[in-house]
Coordinates of C-alpha atoms in Angstrom, one line a residue:
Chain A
X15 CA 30.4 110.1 42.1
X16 CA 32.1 112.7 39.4
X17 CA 33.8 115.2 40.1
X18 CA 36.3 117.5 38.2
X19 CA 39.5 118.2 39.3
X20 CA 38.7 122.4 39.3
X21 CA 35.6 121.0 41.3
X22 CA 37.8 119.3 43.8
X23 CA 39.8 122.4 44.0
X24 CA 36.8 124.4 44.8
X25 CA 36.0 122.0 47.7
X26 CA 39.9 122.0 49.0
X27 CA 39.5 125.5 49.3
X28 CA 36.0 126.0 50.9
X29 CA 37.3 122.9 53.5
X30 CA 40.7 125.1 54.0
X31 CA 38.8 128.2 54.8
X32 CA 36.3 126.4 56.9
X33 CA 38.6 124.9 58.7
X34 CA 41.3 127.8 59.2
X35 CA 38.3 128.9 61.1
X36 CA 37.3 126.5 63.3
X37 CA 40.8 126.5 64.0
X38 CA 41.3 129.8 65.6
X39 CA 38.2 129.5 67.8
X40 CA 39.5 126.5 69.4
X41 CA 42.9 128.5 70.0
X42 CA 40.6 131.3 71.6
X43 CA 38.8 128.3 73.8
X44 CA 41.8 126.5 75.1
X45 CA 43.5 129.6 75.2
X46 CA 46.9 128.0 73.8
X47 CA 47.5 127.5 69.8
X48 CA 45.4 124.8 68.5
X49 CA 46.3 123.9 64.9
X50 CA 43.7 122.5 62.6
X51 CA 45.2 121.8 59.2
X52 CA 43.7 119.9 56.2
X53 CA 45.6 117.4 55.4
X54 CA 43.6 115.8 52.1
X55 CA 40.7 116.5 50.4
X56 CA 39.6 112.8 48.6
X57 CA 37.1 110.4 47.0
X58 CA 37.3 107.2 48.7
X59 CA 35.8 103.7 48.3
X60 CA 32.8 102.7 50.9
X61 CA 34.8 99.5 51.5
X62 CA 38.1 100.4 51.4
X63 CA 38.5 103.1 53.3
X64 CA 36.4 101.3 56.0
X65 CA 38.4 98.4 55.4
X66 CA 41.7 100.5 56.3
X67 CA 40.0 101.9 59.8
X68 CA 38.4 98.8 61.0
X69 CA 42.0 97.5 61.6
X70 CA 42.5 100.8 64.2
X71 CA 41.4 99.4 67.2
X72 CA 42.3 102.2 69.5
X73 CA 39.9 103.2 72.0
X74 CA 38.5 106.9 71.1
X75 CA 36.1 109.5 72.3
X76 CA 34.5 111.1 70.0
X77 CA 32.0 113.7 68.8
X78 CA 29.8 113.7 65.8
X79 CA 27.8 116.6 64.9
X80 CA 25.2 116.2 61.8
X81 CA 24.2 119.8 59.8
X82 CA 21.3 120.0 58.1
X83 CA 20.0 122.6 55.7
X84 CA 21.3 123.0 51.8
X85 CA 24.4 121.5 52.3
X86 CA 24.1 118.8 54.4
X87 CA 27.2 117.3 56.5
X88 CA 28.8 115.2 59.0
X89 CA 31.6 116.3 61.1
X90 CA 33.3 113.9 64.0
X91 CA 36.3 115.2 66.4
X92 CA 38.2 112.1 67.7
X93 CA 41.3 111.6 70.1
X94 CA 42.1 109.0 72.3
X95 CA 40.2 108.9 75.5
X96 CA 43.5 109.8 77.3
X97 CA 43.7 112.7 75.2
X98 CA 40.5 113.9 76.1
X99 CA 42.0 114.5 79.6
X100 CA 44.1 116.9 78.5
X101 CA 41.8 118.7 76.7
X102 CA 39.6 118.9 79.2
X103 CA 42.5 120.3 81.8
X104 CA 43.4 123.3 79.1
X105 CA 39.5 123.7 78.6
X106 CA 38.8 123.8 82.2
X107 CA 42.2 125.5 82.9
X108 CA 43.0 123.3 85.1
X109 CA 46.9 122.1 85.7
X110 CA 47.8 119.0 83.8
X111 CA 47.1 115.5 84.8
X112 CA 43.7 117.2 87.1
X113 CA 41.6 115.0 84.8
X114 CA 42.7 111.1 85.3
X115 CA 39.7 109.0 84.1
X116 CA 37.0 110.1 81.9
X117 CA 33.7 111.4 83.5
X118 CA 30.9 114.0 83.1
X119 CA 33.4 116.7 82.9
X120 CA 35.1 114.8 80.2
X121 CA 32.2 114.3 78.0
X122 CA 30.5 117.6 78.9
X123 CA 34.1 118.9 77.1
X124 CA 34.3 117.0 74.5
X125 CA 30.7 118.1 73.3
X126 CA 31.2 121.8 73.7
X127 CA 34.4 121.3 71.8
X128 CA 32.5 119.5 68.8
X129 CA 30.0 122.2 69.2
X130 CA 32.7 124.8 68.4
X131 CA 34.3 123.4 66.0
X132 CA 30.5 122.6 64.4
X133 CA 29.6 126.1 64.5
X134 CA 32.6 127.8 62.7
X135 CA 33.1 125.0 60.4
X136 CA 29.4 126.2 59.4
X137 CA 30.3 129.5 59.3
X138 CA 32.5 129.4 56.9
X139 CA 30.5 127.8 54.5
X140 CA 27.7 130.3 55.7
X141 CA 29.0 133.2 55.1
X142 CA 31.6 133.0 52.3
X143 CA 29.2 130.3 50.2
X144 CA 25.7 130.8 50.9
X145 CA 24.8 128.0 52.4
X146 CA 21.9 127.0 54.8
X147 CA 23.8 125.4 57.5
X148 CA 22.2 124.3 60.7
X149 CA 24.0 122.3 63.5
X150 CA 22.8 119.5 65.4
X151 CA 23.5 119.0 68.8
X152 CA 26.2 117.2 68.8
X153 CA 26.5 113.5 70.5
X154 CA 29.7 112.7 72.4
X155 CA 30.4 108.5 72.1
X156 CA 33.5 106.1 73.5
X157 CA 34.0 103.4 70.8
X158 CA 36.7 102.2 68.7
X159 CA 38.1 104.4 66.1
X160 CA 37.3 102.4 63.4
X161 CA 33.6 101.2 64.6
X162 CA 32.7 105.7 65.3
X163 CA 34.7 106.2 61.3
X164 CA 32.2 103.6 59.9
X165 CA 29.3 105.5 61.8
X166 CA 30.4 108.6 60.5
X167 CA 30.1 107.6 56.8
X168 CA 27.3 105.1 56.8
X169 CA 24.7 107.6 56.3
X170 CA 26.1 108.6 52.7
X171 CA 27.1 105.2 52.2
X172 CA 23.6 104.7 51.8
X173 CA 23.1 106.3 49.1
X174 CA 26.7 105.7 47.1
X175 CA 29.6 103.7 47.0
X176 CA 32.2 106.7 47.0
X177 CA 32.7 108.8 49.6
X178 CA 33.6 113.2 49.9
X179 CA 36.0 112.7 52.8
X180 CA 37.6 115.7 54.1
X181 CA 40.8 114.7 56.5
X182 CA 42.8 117.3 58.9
X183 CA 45.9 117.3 61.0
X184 CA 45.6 118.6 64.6
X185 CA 47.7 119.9 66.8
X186 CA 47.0 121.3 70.1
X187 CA 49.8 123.7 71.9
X188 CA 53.0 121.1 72.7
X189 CA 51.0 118.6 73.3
X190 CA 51.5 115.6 71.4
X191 CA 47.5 115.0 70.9
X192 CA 46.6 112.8 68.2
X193 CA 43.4 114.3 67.2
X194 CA 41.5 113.5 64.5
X195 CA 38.3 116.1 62.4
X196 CA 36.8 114.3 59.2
X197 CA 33.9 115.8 57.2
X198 CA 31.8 114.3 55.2
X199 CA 29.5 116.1 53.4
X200 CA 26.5 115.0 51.3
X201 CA 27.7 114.8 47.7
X202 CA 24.7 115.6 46.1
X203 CA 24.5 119.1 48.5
X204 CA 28.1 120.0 48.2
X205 CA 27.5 119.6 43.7
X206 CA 25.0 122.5 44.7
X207 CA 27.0 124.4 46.5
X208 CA 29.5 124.3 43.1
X209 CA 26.8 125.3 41.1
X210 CA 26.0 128.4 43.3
X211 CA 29.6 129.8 43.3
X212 CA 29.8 128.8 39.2
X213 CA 31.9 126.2 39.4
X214 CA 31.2 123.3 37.1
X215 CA 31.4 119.8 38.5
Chain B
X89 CA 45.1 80.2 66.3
X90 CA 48.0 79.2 64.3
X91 CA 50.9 81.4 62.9
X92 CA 50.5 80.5 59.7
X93 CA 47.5 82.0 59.0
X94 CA 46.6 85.8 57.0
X95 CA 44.2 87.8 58.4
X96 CA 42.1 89.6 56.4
X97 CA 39.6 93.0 57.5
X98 CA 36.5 93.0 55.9
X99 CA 35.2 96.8 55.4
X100 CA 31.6 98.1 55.7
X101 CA 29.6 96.7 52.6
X102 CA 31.8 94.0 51.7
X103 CA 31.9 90.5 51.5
X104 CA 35.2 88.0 51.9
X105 CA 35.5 84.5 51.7
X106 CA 38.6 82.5 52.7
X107 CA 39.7 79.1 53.6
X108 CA 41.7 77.5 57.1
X109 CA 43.8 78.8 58.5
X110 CA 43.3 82.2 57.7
X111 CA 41.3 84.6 59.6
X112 CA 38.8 87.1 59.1
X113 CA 38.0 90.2 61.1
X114 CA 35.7 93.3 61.1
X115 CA 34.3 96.0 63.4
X116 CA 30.7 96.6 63.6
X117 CA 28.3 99.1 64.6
X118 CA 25.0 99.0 63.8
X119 CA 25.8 97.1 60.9
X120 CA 25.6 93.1 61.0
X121 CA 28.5 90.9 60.2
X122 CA 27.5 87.6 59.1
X123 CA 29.4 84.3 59.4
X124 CA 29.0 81.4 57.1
X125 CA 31.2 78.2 57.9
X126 CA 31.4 74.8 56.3
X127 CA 33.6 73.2 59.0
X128 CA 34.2 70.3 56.8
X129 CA 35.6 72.3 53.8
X130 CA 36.9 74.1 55.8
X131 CA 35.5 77.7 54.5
X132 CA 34.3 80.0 55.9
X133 CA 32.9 83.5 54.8
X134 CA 32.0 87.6 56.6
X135 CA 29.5 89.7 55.0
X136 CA 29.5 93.1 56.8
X137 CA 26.0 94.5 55.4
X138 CA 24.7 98.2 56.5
X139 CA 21.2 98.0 55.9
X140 CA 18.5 95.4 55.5
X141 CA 16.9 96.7 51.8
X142 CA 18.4 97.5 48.7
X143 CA 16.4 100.8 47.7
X144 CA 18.7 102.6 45.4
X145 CA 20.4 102.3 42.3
X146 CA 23.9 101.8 43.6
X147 CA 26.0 99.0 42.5
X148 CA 27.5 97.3 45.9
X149 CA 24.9 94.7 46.7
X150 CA 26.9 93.5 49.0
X151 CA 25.9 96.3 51.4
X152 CA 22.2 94.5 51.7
X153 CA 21.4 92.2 53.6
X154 CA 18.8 90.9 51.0
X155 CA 20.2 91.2 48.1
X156 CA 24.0 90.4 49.9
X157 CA 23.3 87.4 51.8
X158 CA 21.6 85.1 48.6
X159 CA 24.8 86.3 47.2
X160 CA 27.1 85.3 49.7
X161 CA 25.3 81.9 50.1
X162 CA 25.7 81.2 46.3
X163 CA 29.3 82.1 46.3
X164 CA 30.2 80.2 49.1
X165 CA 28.8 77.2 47.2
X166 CA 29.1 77.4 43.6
X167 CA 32.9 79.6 43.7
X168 CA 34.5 78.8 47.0
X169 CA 33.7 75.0 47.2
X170 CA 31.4 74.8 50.5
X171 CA 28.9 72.3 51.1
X172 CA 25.3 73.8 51.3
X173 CA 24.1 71.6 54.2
X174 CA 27.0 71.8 56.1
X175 CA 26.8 75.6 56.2
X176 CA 25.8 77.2 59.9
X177 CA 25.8 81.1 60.4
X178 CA 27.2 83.2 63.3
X179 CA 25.5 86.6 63.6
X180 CA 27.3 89.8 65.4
X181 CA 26.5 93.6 65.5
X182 CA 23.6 95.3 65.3
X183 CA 24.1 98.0 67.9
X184 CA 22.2 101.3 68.7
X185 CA 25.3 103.9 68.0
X186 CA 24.8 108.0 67.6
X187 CA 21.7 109.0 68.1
X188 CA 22.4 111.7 66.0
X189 CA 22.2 108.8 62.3
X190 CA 18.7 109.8 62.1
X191 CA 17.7 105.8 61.4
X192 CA 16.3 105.4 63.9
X193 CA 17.1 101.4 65.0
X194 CA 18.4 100.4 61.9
X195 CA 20.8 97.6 63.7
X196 CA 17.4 95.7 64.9
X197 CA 15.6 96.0 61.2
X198 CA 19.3 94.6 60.0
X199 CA 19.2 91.6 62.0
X200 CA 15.5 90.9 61.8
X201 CA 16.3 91.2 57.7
X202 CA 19.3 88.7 58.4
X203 CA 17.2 86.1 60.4
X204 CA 14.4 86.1 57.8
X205 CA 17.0 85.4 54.6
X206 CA 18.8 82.5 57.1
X207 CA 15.6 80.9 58.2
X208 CA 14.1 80.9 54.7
X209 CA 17.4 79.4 53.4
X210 CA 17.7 76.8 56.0
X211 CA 21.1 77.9 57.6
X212 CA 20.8 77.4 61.5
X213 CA 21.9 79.9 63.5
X214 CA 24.5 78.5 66.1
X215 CA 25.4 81.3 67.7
X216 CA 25.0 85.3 68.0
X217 CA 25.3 88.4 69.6
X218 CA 23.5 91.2 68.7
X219 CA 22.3 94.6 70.1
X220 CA 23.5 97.1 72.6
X221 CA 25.0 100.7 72.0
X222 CA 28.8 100.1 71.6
X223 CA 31.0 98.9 68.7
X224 CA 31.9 94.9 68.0
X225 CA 35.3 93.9 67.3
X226 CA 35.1 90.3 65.7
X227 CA 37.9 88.2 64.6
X228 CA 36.4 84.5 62.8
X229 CA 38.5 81.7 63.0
X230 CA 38.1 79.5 59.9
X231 CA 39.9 76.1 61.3
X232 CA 38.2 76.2 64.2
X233 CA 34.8 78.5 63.3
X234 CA 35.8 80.3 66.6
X235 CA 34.8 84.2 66.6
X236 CA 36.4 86.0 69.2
X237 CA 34.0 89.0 70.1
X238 CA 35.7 91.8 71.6
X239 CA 32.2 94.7 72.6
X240 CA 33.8 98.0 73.2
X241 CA 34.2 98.4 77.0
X242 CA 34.0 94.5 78.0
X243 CA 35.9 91.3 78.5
X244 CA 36.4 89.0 75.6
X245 CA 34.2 86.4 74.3
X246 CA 34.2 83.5 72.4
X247 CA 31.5 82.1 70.2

């Protein structure tokens, strides 16, 4: 995988705006500031990077959403399945601690949340790019982190060695929520993309 | 196991071979991690392949099962030192994850793809655990050829 360094630039922004977005709709959801900032924009080894996750063992929940259309995409939302009980009192608006052990309501939040984030991460890209950008439904899973990372990327693993990986910081109100939102677009789409806005890759 | 021993991950596509008494480990998905031990050498070997054909172009054939697993056979002979008929295989992974990967049951074509390669190689299977929809956590012993097999969700077992 090539790509310049004005290319990378171009993507860093488009990721930034997309997920500035996605940001402030889960703010208006929860009603309370959520705080979705990208943290790097990279080209990582298959191997490696998998290598580095398979050692997290930490027990997640997590939501993967797959976008097809001109640019196609991955997006997965993970926390730790505690933390999905607080996010699932503020979605609910509930008072803390309601939710002690994860169940229906649990996952049912979890997926509207990754549907949210889905839909304005597309958005973005939508309006400001051009793209064609459809979202799945998305599919809410409790695994370990490293075992849903290694799902999330195996697709365009497939087809190269390197990987687009798009990596944020979250933050949800004072509540220390360890959140993690990784994209991973198709590399060949996301070259398109580039093209359509002029920028050489 | 012992103190003394370095643990090593394996990541998704690769391939490491070490001796006793360090350990290997990996976490699997659909993907198939594949054990080869020579118990007298003490060697032993983890292949963590993705898919069961190599279609593409790309480089990694380690990501294969049919073009990783010759590989990792021949390695584990003619570099690391192993003996070829005291080799046995372990087979883990294979699981039914997101139904949203669009590949349908690609963790059943992997191990079908890995029994085929084994079989027609003449390494015996002594063990395995395969299938299911949640993620493996495996940790390969190479003094003793234990695997500890941790499936996301349920008690520990040893293989």
């Amino acid at each position: 995988m090539n790509i310049t360094h004005d290319g990378m630039r171009v993507v860093e922004i488009m990721s930034r705006l997309s997920i500035d977005r996605a940001s402030r709709a889960l703010s208006k959801t929860l009603r309370t500031g959520a705080m979705i900032s990208l943290s790097s924009v990279y080209i990582a080894d298959l191997s490696e990077t998998t290598e580095k996750m398979n050692d997290d063992l930490r027990e997640m929940t997590g939501v993967m959403v797959d976008f097809k259309g001109n640019v196609g995409c991955k997006l997965l939302f993970m926390l730790p399945v505690n933390g999905s009980f607080i996010l699932t009192d503020l979605f609910l608006r509930q008072p803390a601690g309601t939710t002690k052990e994860y169940n229906e309501f649990t996952e049912s939040v979890i997926q509207e949340l990754g549907n949210i984030l889905a839909s304005h991460v597309s958005n973005a890209l939508v309006s400001d790019f051009d793209a064609t950008l459809i979202p799945e439904p998305p599919h809410v899973h409790n695994d370990y982190a490293g075992v849903m990372f290694s799902n999330l990327v195996m697709e365009q693993g497939m087809m190269d060695d390197k990987l687009l990986l798009m990596e944020t910081k979250f933050e949800i109100c004072k509540n220390e929520l360890e959140c993690y939102l990784f994209l991973v677009p198709e590399t060949t789409s996301f070259m398109k993309l580039l093209d359509n806005i002029g920028v050489k890759v | 196991m012992n103190n003394t021993q370095c643990m090593f991950t394996v990541g998704v596509g690769d391939l490491k071979i070490t001796q006793a008494p360090n350990a290997l480990k990996t976490l699997l998905g659909s993907c198939i991690g594949i054990i080869l031990h020579d118990p007298i050498n003490k060697i032993g070997g983890l292949l963590h392949i993705m898919l069961p054909k190599k279609n593409g172009t790309d480089v990694k054939i380690t990501k294969y099962a049919n073009t990783g697993l010759p590989y990792f056979i021949h390695h584990m002979v003619t570099h690391a030192g192993a003996s070829r008929g005291a080799l046995y295989a372990k087979i883990f992974g294979g699981a039914k994850m997101f139904e949203t990967n669009g590949l349908l049951n690609i963790g059943e074509s992997n191990e079908r793809e890995v029994r085929r390669i084994l079989n027609e190689e003449g390494i015996r299977i002594v063990s395995a655990k395969t299938g299911g929809t949640k993620g493996y956590n495996i940790v390969f012993d190479i003094d003793t050829g234990e695997v500890v097999c941790r499936i996301f969700g349920e008690s520990v077992m040893v293989y």
